[in-house]
Amino acid sequence: MSLLDRFFQKDGVALSKVISYIENQEPGYQKLLGRLYPHAGKAYKIGITGPPGAGKSTIADKISSKLAAGDKELGIIAVDPTSPFTGGALLGDRIRMQDISLLPNVFIRSMATRGSTGGLAQTTSEVTLVLDAFGKEYILIETVGVGQAELDVADLCDTTVVVLVPEFGDSVQMMKAGLMEIGDIFVVNKSDRLGAGRLLSELEMVLEIRGNQDGWGIPVVATEAVNNVGTEALLEKIIQHQSYISSHPVYEKHRKNQIRTELSRIVSRQFQELMLTRLLPSPRLESLIEEIYRGEKDPYSSGREVFSRIEVRDN
Amino acid sequence: MKRNPKSSLSVEGKPLAAGEGDLGSEVIEEKNRNFKQAHRQWEESFKGTGRKEKRKFTTVSMEEVKPLYTPLDSGEVERIGPKYVDKLGFPGQYPYTRGVHPTMYRGRIWTMRQFSGFATPRETNQRYHYLLKQGQTGLSVAFDLPTLMGYDSDHPRSKGEVGKCGVAVDSLKDMEIIFDGICLDRISTSMTINAPSSILLAMYVVVGEKQGVASEKLTGTLQNDILKEYIAQKEWIYPPEPSMRLITDIMEFCAEHVPKWNTISISGYHIREAGATAAQELAFTLADGFAYVEAGIKAGMEVDTFAPRLSYFFNAHLDLFEEIAKYRAARRIWARHMRERYKAKKEASWLLRFHTQTAGCSMTAQQPENNIVRTAFEALAGVLGGTQSLHTNSMDETLALPSEKAVTIALRSQQIISHEIGAANTIDPLAGSYYLEALTDRLEGQAERYFEEIDKRGGVLRCIEQGYFQREIADSAYRYQREIEKKERIIVGVNDYVIEGEEVEIPLLEIDERVEREQCQALKEVRQSRDNDKVKRTLAELKKAVRGNDNHMPVLLECVRSYATEGEIVEVLKSVFGEYTEPPIF
Amino acid sequence: MQKKFRILLAKPGLDGHDRGIKVVASALRDAGMEVIYTGLRQTPEMIVAASIQEDVDAIGLSILSGAHMTLFPAVLDLLKRKGAGRILVFGGGIIPEKDIEELEAMGVGKLYTPGASTREIIDYLKKTIPGRRKEEKVF
């Protein structure tokens, strides 16, 4: 039996092998994705993002165990950074997901960014598709959380939850990171901490200025995820957002945006591949570098020259 | 000035250095009233507590050794004075750098306390009777992992672990067997137990009750140091905050009902084993100590009611001088913080008394006999640093549980240090060494900087939650390992002086499957023979008590009396407190 | 793209001594591998479920409590039953030579005792893993 056959028979081992196949971008992985695509499109995608130490994994764990208890099929993707120096990665998010690690309807996969910036791994979007095609009804995606701008998650997900904690309650910092723009729901975790009240009211003020987004008033939920306090309310808000977005005309816009992003990502990846396989190893590149170094050429016109040649060849 | 060259205690009698003679005495007289006063005070206290026995304090060449040497003995008059008194002082005097007792080992040798316990309660009881017959006066109980983690022996998680690293205890019944025929008013018992410590203490108190020994008469130590569990040893059950509440309950209960009990043994040992440097061990352990003090004060207790019952437990690693300096710095830091910062008034609150164990992590599986040598040097560091009690590891512990022979050699190492090499003849013999004093100052400074950092981060509990300690320790551990792998640091038999195709030829101890079967059977019998309605009732009471703010010890005693098992009690506490998961830190 | 080595590291049983496993985790990361660390007190069921979901090449277990003769066989057995017998199981801890031989005969990979270098472990994985990977018919 082929891997794909076993996949469609709901074999968990096959699911994880298919994910690896995609993640490693093995030859023909696009074809495989094409085969899976018609089976996908039903899953609801929830993104969880926020600064390091905000409690994203714990929140994912608690939300998931509630969803799983309601017999929902669940997929979780937890992203951690790849070291740019060694290419290795330490993926430790499962430590926080012990409550759900043995449930038959929950599938957790850790992904290393493998060079991608923006908070997700290179193929997180594709792996989401795989889980979707496998029949997962909810997919939770937890971003890297290294504190940089991690905005890709909003493009991928239907509901984006931004988790903040009083310790990191510097609102200027949040604005800079662009987090304020992407959240459909905000969470103030560790709300028993000093400064939680201030953060809550600051957030509410900022969101008020932003105003209603197409009829969705962005809520702020206070939680102490470790003690499972407020997580029920958070899940309610997520479900509310789900029913709001799926009935609202804005959904079509949102979906088309997702498709647009997806398409441009696929194309740009092909460009990148082209660059890596054809352009960078070319001897002409070496001689160009040499000429620029000697001051005979400038890098800008050289860049145009290189690019125009690819364009011609591949059009 | 009266001269008495015969007395080994006299300052004035000792010529300062060649050519200085009496002139030196006058200089001292003038400039160093403080020093002289302190010295005289020490002399008095030394005489007061000195011991009469036939042990001779002479070198191997039969030369007399004084109990204490000071800058006067080396002729360094410039090093005496108020500065000496403030920084070093005399043994038994603030800030106790040179030792907590005026006599130290001239009065009494440290306690050689080897930690033991294995298999079933019956087998451990037999071992204890044997040890007591050999003249041992204290017991040190090692529990197995299920007991340490609050699981009964028949819990699925206990499979393969029952009786392996220590003795299995499920209910009061087991503790009755362990101490069968041993009068609890005649021995002191140290129990290495942390997350479920109040349960084991309650069992011990009830065993005493049944023997007719009032709790006021019980002596012993509970390790009960949960903070270092989150930092290093990782045998936790509940989250930090409720765990701290259980500890302050114990402190309060003991202050009233078990006044001679050492309530917490604040442990750097495990922090060091996890890979910390000497400075990190020192700083994080003392920071834990301060956190307990603060918790006690916050719970409404007077600092002097519980602080004298706090003791310490340090590691003795390979670097002889750094370790000695660490113990000296620890005493000085604790005394100062307790007196200045926490305003303790009783001297007993200022004294840092400590137990030492040699470093398990310094031992190698290769050429295991070499571990005997390592352990002996480490033990020497503990002694030269003024430890109150000492455990020496057995050479085979990187391979298995220690065998009888290996344990005996470990104990012999302590006896050789105490009787043969002269290290116990004089108090704090390395004081005044330029190197050692510089190390002591350096470690103290490093510790103070860590205290500032910990405060800045919001205290010990916040640091645990942020993984601060864990990350600092993991970094040090990784750095150390890389040094070894790059051969910047040589470990004999591991990365140099290797014997190819080495065969290990030491006998190993095995614990068989029988232990688990027997223990589970015994547990089943307890569950059948007890009054199960009463168990349910007392457990329900316990749940009510821990939900509120009342001290949980009185109801816990009721649970234990009804033969509720450790696992059942822990389940109740978990249902109220929840369980802890650590932040992922590498 | 070159296939990354994916290694799951876990501590089964009740002991909490994680110094060794964390040093190994850091060393494997620095050798370019993706390390999934699932933490302390993992049951064989949890370890096997995670290993399958993560599609790892190898599982490294650290056991210092003496329960190795119970835990290693339990993990091997479960892997086989779940159709993941291809995953290499190796480990470390305080394990007597006699037990190492017995476990290796059961199909456990290399077992390391205190003093082992991370270099040895990395070399072993690099040498052993490629041969255990299986090409599958995808479509």
mmCIF file of C-alpha atoms in Angstrom, chain A residues 166 188 191 193-204:
data_model
loop_
_atom_site.group_PDB
_atom_site.id
_atom_site.type_symbol
_atom_site.label_atom_id
_atom_site.label_comp_id
_atom_site.label_asym_id
_atom_site.label_seq_id
_atom_site.Cartn_x
_atom_site.Cartn_y
_atom_site.Cartn_z
ATOM 1 C CA PRO A 166 2.291 41.794 32.446
ATOM 2 C CA VAL A 188 -3.525 38.816 29.158
ATOM 3 C CA SER A 191 -3.357 37.878 35.095
ATOM 4 C CA ARG A 193 0.568 39.224 38.329
ATOM 5 C CA LEU A 194 1.399 42.738 39.290
ATOM 6 C CA GLY A 195 0.676 45.057 36.388
ATOM 7 C CA ALA A 196 -1.989 42.852 34.812
ATOM 8 C CA GLY A 197 -4.713 45.397 35.489
ATOM 9 C CA ARG A 198 -2.727 48.141 33.865
ATOM 10 C CA LEU A 199 -1.972 46.030 30.817
ATOM 11 C CA LEU A 200 -5.646 45.102 30.487
ATOM 12 C CA SER A 201 -6.829 48.680 30.533
ATOM 13 C CA GLU A 202 -4.049 49.838 28.211
ATOM 14 C CA LEU A 203 -5.002 47.149 25.740
ATOM 15 C CA GLU A 204 -8.656 48.004 25.912
#
